[in-house]
Coordinates of C-alpha atoms (C1' of nucleotides) in Angstrom, one line a residue:
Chain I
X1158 CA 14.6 -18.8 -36.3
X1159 CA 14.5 -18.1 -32.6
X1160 CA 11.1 -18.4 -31.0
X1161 CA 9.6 -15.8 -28.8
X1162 CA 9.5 -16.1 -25.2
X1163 CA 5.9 -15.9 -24.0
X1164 CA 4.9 -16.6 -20.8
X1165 CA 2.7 -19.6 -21.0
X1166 CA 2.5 -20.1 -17.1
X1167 CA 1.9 -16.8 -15.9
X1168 CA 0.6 -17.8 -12.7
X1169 CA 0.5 -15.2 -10.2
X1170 CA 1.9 -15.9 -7.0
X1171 CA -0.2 -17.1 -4.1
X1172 CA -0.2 -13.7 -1.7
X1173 CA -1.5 -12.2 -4.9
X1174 CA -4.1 -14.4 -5.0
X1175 CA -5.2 -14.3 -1.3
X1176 CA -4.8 -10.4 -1.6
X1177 CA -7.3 -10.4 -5.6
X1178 CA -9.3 -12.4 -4.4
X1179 CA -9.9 -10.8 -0.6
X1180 CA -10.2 -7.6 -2.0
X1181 CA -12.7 -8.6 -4.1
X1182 CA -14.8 -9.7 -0.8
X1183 CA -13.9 -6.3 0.6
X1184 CA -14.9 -3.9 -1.8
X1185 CA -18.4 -6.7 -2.9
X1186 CA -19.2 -6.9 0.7
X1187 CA -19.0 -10.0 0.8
X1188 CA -17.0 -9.9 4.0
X1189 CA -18.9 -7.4 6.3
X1190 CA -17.3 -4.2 8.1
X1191 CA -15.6 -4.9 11.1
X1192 CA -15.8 -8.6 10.5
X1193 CA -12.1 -10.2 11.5
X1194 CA -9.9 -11.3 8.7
X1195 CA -8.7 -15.6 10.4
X1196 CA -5.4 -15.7 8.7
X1197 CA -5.9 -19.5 9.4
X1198 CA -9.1 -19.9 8.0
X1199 CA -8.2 -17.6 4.8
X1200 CA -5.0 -19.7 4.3
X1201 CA -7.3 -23.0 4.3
X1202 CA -9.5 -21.6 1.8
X1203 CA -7.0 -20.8 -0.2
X1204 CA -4.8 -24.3 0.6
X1205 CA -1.7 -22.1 1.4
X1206 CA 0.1 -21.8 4.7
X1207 CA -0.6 -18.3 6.8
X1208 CA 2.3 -16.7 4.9
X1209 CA 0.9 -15.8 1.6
X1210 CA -2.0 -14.4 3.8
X1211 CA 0.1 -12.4 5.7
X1212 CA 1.4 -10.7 2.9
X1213 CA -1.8 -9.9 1.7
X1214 CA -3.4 -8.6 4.5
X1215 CA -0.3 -5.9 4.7
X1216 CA -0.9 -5.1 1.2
X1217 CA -4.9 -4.6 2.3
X1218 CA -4.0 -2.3 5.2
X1219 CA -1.9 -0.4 3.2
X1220 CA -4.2 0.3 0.7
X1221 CA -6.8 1.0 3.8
X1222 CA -9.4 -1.6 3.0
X1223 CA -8.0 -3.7 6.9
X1224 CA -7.1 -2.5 9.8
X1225 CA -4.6 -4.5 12.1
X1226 CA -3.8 -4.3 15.4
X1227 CA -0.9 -6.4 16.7
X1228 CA -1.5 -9.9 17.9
X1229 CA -5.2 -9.1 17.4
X1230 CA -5.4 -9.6 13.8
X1231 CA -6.9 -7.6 11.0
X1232 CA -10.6 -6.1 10.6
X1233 CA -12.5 -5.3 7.3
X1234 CA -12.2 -1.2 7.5
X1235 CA -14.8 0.9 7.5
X1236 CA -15.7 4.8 6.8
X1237 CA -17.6 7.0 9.0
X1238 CA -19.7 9.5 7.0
X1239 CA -17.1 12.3 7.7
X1240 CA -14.3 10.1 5.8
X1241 CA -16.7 9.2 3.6
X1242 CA -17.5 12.3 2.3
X1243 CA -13.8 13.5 2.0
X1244 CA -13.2 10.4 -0.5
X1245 CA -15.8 11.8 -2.8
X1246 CA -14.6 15.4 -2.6
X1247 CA -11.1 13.8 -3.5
X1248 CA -12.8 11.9 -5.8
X1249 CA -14.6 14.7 -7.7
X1250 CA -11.0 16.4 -7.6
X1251 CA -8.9 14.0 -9.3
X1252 CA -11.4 12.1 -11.3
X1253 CA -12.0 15.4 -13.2
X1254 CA -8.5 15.5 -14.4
X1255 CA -8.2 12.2 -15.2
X1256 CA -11.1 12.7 -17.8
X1257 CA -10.3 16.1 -19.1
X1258 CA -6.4 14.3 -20.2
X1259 CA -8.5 11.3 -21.5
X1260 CA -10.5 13.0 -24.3
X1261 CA -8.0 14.1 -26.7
X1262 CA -6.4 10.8 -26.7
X1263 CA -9.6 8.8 -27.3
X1264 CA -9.8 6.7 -30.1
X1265 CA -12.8 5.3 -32.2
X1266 CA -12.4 1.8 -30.3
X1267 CA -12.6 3.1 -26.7
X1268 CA -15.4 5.8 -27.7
X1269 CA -17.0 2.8 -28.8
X1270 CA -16.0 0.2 -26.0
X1271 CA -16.9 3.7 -23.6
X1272 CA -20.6 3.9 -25.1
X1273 CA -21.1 -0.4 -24.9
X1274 CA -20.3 -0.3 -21.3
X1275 CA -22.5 2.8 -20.6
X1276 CA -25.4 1.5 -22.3
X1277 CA -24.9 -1.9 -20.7
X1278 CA -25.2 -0.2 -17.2
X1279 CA -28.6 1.6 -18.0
X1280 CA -30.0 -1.4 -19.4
X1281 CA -29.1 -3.5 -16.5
X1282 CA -31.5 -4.8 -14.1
X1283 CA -30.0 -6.9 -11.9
X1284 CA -28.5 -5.0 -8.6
X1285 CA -25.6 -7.6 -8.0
X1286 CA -24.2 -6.2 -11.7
X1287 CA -24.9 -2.9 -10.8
X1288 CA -21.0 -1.9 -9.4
X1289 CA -19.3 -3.8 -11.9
X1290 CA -21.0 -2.2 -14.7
X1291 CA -20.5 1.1 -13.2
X1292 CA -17.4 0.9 -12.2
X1293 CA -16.4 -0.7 -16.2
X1294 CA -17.9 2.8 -17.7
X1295 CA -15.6 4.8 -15.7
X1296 CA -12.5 2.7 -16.2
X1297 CA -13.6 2.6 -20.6
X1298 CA -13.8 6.6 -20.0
X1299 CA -10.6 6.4 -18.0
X1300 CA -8.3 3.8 -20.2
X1301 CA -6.9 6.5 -22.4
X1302 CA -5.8 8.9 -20.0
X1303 CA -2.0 8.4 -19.6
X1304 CA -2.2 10.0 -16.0
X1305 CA -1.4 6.6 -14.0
X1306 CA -0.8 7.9 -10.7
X1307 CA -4.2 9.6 -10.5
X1308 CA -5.9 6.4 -11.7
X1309 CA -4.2 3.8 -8.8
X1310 CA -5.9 7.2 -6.5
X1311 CA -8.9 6.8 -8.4
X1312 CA -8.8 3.3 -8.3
X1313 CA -8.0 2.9 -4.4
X1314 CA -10.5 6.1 -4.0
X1315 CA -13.3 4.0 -5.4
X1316 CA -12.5 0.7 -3.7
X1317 CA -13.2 2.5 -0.6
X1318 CA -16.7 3.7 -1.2
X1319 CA -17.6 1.1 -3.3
X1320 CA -19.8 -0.4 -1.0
X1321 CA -21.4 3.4 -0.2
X1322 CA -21.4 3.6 -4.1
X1323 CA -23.8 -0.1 -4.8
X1324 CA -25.9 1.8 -1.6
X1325 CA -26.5 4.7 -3.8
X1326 CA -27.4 2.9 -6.9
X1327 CA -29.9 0.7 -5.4
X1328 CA -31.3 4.0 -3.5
X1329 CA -34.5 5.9 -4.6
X1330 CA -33.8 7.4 -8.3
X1331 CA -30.0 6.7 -8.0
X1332 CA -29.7 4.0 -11.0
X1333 CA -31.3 6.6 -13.1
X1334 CA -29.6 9.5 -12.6
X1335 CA -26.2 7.5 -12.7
X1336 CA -27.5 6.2 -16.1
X1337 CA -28.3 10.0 -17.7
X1338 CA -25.3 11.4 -16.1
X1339 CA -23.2 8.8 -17.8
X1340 CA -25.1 9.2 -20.9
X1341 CA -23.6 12.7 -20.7
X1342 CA -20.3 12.0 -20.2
X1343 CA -19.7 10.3 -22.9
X1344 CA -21.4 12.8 -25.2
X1345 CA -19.3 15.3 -24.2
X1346 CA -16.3 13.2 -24.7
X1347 CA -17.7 12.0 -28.5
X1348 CA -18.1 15.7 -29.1
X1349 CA -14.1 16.1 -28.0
X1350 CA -15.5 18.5 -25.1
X1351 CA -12.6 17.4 -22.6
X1352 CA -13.8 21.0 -20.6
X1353 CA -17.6 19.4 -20.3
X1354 CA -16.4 15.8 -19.6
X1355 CA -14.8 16.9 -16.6
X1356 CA -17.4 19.5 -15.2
X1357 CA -19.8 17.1 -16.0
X1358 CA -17.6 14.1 -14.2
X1359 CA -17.2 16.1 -11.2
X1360 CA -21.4 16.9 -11.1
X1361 CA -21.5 13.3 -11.0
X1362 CA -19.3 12.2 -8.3
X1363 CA -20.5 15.7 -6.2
X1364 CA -24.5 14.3 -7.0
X1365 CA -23.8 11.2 -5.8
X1366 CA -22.1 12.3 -2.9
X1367 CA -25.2 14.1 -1.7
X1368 CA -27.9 11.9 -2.3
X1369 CA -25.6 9.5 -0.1
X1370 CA -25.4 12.2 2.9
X1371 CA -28.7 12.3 2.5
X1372 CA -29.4 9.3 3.5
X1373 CA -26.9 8.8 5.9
X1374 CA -27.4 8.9 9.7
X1375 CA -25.4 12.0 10.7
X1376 CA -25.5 13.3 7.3
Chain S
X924 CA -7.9 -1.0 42.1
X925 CA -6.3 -2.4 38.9
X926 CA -4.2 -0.5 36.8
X927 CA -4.9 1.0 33.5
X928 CA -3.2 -1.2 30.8
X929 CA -1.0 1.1 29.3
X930 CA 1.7 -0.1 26.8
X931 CA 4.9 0.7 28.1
X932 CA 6.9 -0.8 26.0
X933 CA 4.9 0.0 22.3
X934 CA 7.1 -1.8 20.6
X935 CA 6.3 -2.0 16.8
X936 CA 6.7 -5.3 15.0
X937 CA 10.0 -6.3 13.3
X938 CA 8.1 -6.1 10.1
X939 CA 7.3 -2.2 10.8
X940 CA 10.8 -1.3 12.1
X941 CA 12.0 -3.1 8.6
X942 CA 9.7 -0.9 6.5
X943 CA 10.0 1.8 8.1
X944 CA 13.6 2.0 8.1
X945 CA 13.7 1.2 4.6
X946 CA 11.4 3.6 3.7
X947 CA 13.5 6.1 4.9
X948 CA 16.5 5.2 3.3
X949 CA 14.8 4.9 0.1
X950 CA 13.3 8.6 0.2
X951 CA 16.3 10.2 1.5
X952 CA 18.2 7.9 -1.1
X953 CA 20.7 5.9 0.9
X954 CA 19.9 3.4 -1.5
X955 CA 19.9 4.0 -5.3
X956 CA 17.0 3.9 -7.6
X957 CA 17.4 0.3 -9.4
X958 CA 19.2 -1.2 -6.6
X959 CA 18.9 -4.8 -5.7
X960 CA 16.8 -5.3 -1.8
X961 CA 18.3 -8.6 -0.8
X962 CA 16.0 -9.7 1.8
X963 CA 19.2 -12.1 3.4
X964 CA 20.6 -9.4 3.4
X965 CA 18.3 -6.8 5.2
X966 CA 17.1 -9.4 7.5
X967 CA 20.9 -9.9 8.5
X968 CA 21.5 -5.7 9.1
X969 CA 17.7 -6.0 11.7
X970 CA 18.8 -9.0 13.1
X971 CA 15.6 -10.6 12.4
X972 CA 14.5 -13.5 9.8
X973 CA 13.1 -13.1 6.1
X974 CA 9.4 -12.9 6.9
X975 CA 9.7 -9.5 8.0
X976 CA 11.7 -8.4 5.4
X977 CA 8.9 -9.8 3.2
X978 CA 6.2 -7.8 4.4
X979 CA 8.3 -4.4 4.7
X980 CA 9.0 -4.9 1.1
X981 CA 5.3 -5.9 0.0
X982 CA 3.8 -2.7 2.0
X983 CA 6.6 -0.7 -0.1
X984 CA 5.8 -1.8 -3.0
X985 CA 1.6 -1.3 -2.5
X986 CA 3.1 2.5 -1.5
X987 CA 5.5 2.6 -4.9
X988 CA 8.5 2.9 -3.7
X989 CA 9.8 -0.3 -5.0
X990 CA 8.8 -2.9 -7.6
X991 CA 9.2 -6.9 -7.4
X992 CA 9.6 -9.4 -10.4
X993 CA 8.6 -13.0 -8.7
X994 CA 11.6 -14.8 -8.3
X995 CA 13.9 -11.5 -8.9
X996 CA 12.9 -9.8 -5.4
X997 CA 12.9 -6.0 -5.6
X998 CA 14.3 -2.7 -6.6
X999 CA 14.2 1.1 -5.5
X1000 CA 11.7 2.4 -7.8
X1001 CA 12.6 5.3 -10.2
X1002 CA 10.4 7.9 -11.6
X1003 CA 10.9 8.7 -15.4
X1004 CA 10.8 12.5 -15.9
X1005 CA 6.6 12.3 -17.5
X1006 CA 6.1 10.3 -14.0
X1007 CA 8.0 12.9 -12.2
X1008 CA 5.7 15.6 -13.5
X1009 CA 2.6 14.0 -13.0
X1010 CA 3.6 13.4 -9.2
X1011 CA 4.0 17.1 -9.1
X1012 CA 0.9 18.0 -10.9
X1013 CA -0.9 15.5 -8.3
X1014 CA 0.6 17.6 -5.5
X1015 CA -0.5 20.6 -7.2
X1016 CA -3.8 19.7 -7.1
X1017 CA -4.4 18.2 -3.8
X1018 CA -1.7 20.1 -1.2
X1019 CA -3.8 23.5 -2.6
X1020 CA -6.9 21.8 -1.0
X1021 CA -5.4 20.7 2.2
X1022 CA -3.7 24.1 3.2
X1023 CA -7.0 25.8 1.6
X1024 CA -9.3 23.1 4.2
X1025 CA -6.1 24.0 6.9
X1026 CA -5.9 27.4 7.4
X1027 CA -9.4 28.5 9.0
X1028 CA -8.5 25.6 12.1
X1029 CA -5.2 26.9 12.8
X1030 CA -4.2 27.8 16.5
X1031 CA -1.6 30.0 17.0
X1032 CA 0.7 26.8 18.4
X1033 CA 0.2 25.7 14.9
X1034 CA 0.9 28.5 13.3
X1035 CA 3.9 29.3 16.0
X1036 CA 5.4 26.1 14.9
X1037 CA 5.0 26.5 11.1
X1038 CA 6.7 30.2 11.8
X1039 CA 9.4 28.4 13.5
X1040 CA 10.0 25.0 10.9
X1041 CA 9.7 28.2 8.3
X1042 CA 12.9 30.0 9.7
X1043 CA 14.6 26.5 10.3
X1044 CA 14.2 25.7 7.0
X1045 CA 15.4 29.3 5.6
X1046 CA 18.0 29.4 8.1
X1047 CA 19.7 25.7 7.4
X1048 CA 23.3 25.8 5.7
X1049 CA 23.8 22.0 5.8
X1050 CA 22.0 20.4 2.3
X1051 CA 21.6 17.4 4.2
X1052 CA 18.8 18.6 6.4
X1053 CA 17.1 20.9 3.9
X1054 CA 15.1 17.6 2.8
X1055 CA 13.6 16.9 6.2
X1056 CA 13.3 20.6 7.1
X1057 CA 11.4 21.5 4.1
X1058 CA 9.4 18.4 4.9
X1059 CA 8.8 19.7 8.2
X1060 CA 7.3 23.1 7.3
X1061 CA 4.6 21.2 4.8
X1062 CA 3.9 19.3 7.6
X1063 CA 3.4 21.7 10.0
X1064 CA 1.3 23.7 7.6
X1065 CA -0.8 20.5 6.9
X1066 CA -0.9 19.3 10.1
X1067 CA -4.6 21.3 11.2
X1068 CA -6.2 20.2 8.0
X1069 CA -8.7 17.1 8.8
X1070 CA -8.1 16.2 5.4
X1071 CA -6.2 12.6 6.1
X1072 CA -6.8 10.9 3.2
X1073 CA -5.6 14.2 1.0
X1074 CA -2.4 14.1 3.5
X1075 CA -1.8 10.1 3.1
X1076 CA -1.5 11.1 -0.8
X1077 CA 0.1 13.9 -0.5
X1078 CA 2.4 11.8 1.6
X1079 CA 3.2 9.5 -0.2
X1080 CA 3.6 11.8 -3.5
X1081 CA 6.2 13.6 -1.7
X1082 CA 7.7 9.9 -0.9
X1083 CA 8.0 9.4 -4.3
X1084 CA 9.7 12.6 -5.4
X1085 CA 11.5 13.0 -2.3
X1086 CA 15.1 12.7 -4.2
X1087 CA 13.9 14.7 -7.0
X1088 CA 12.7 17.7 -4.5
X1089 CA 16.3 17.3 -2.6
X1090 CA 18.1 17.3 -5.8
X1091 CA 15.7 20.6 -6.7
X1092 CA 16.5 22.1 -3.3
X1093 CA 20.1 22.2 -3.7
X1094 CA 19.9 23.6 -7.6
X1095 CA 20.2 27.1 -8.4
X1096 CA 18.3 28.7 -6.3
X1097 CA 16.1 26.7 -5.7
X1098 CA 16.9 26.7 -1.2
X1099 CA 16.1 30.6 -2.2
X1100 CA 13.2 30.6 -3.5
X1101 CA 11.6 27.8 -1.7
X1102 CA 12.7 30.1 1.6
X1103 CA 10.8 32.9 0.1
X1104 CA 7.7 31.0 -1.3
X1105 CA 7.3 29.6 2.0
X1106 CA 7.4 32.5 3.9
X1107 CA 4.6 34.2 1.3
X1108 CA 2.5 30.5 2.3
X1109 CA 3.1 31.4 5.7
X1110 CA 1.8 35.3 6.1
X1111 CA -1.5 34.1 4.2
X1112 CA -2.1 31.8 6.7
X1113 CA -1.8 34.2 9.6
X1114 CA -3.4 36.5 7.4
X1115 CA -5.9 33.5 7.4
X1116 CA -6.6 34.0 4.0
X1117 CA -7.4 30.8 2.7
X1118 CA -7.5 31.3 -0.7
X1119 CA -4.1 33.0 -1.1
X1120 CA -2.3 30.2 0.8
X1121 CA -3.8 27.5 -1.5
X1122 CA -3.3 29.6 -4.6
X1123 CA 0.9 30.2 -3.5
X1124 CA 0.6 26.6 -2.4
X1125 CA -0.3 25.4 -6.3
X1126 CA 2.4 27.9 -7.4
X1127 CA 5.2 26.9 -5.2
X1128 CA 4.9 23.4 -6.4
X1129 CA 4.0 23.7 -10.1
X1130 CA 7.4 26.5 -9.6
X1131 CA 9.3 23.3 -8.6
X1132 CA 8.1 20.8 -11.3
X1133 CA 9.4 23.6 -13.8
X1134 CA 12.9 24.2 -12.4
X1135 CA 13.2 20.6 -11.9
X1136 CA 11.9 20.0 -15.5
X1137 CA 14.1 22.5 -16.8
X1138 CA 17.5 20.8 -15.8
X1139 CA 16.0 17.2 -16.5
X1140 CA 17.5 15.1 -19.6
X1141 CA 14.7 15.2 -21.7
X1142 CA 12.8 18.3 -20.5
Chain F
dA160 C1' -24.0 -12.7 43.4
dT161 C1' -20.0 -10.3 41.8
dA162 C1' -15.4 -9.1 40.9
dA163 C1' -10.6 -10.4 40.7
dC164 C1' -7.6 -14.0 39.3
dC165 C1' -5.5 -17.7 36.8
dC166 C1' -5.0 -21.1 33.4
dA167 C1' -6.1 -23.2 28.8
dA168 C1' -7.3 -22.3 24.1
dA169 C1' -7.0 -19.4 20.2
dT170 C1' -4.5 -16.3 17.5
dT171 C1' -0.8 -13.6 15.7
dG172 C1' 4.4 -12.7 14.9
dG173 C1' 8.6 -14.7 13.8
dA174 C1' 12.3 -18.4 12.8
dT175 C1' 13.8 -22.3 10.4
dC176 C1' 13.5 -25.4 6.8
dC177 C1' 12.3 -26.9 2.0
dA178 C1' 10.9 -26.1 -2.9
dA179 C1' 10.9 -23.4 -7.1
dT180 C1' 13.2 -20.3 -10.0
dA181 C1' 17.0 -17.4 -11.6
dT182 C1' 21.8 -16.5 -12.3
dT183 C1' 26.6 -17.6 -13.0
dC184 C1' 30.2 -19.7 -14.9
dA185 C1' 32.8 -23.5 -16.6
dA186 C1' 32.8 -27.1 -20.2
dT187 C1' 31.8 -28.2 -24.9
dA188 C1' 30.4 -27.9 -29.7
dT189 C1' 30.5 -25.3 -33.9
Chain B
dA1181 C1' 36.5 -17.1 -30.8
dT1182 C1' 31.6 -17.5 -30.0
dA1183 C1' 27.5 -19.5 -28.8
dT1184 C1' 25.2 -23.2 -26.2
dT1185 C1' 24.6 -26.4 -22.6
dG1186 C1' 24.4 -27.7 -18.0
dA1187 C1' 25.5 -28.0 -13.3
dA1188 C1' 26.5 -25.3 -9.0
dT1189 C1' 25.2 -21.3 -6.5
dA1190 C1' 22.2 -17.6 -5.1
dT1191 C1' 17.7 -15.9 -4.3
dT1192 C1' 12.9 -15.9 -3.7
dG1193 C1' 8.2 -18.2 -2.4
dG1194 C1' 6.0 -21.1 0.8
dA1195 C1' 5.3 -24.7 4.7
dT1196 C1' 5.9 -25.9 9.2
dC1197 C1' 7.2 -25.2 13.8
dC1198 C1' 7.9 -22.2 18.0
dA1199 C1' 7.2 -17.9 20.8
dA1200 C1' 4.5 -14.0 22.4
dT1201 C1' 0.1 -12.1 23.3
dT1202 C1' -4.8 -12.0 23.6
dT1203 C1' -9.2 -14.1 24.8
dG1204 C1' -12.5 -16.8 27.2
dG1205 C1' -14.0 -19.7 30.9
dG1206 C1' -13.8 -21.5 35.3
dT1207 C1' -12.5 -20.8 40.2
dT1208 C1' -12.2 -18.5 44.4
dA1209 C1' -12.5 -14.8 47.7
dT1210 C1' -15.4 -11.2 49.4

DNA sequence: ATAACCCAAATTGGATCCAATATTCAATAT
DNA sequence: ATATTGAATATTGGATCCAATTTGGGTTAT
């Protein structure tokens, strides 16, 4: 009998790295706003010549999380509140949908894995966990939605503000109200409500939107 | 007294012309879905090396035009017919919003030139053009919203289905009725009426998905 | 002292070369 | 005849080197 082929290796190839692991930095703000992206001091870290991080970076800039300008190298992009505020009104647009096609599908294990992540992020108390754990209750809410493209939209929409989004948290009642709002969520989704889950998804995102303006310079 | 620095020449890197050019020939489909990129190759036809090639084909595959197996290189991308439908349903939820955001900023050069890619459009005999031309008139209806992220998606939705919207175009009567629908976009937006634009924009594209749908294999 | 200028250092863009992997096809065993 | 093996070829991934451009500092003229 033939054995199956299984990829034991696996290993991803080094611009992928570079480009995980920098848009990691990006979106953790770990690497500030503005602040240049070396390509030789990325490709030492990383023990890899410049190409790899070449690569990467024009994977980053199309995504919009750098900004290049030729021979001048490539910035860490940021949002001014205008643009910021358009990602969360495309946010609350798509996100919505994304939801509404995810409830019928749902099954017991991602109800469940839905209602572990959202009561891990309420019981959290640790601000550096915050994003993660937020950003986990969305995707367990999102996993059984078969609507790909709006997901990498999502996905790319949310690596944008996910720096504005850990602001939010940490600010005044934020934490909270993200908590409860989740909490509701996923009832409505228990109860099958894919109408609810989405109004109530699109409160969310508008809420959060807000209480960010608010506290914005311009606003 | 020194002279501004103005670039003269603003010549775009080899690695943009590549994409670029490839890009295009991809959307308007020069090259086949599931056909080989050999980067020798393309780097041979721009005259330039493989490092170009390299990054035109990682930014197109970030934008989903093609897809890369390490140590395979890449293909055209192809859409199954669900992945064709939700690209249009995407459109038909965000190209609503940007005429809808559009139509309260538009001058009358805007609307002028929308009047005139309209009548271009209706007036074309030559299915080669009808692509570009019916590209053309969404763009010059888009072009006042301040929506850019909503356009980049759009965009790049439209990149995706471009074939699929030529192949539509040239069905039927499908040159007909897009003619028509577009003149009916067009007299709500120098009716200014917002609402009705956005509401004939949803219906012109979900009108497409359907026809297009209709003569699909599977349906 | 200040502004224009020029040259060296830093940085990016691209070309060439080498390594790793896949593919093809002829040779061989069953 | 068919399946398997293995070497030759093709192709991609990455490293190193060179060219083009920007940047920063020192020099000089006013």
């Amino acid at each position: 009998m033939k054995l199956k082929s299984m990829d034991i290796s696996a290993t991803a190839s080094a611009s992928t790295l570079v480009f995980d692991a920098l848009r990691k930095a990006i979106i953790e703000g770990q690497l500030e706003e503005g602040e240049p992206l070396r390509q030789d001091e990325i490709a030492r870290l990383f023990n890899t010549s410049r190409i790899p991080v070449r690569e990467a970076i024009s994977r980053l800039q199309e995504q919009g999380l750098v900004k290049t300008q030729r021979y001048k190298g490539a910035i860490v992009a940021g949002l001014s509140p205008q643009e910021t505020e358009e990602i969360f009104d495309l946010r609350a647009l798509v996100e919505p949908e994304i939801v509404r096609s995810a409830v019928p599908k749902m099954s017991k294990d991602q109800l469940a894995l839905a209602r572990e992540k959202c009561a891990a992020f309420s019981a959290s108390t640790d601000p550096a966990t915050w994003g993660d754990l937020n950003r986990e209750f969305h995707e367990a809410l999102y996993g059984a939605s078969d609507l790909k493209f709006f997901q990498e939209i999502a996905d790319n929409a949310i690596d944008r503000v996910e720096r504005q989004i850990r602001a939010q948290l940490v600010m005044s009642n934020g934490m909270e109200r993200a908590g409860r709002e989740h909490f509701g969520i996923l009832e409505a989704c228990e109860k099958g409500d894919a109408e609810l889950a989405a109004r109530l998804t699109k409160e969310h995102i508008q809420g959060a939107k807000k209480s960010l303006l608010a506290h914005l310079p311009v606003g």
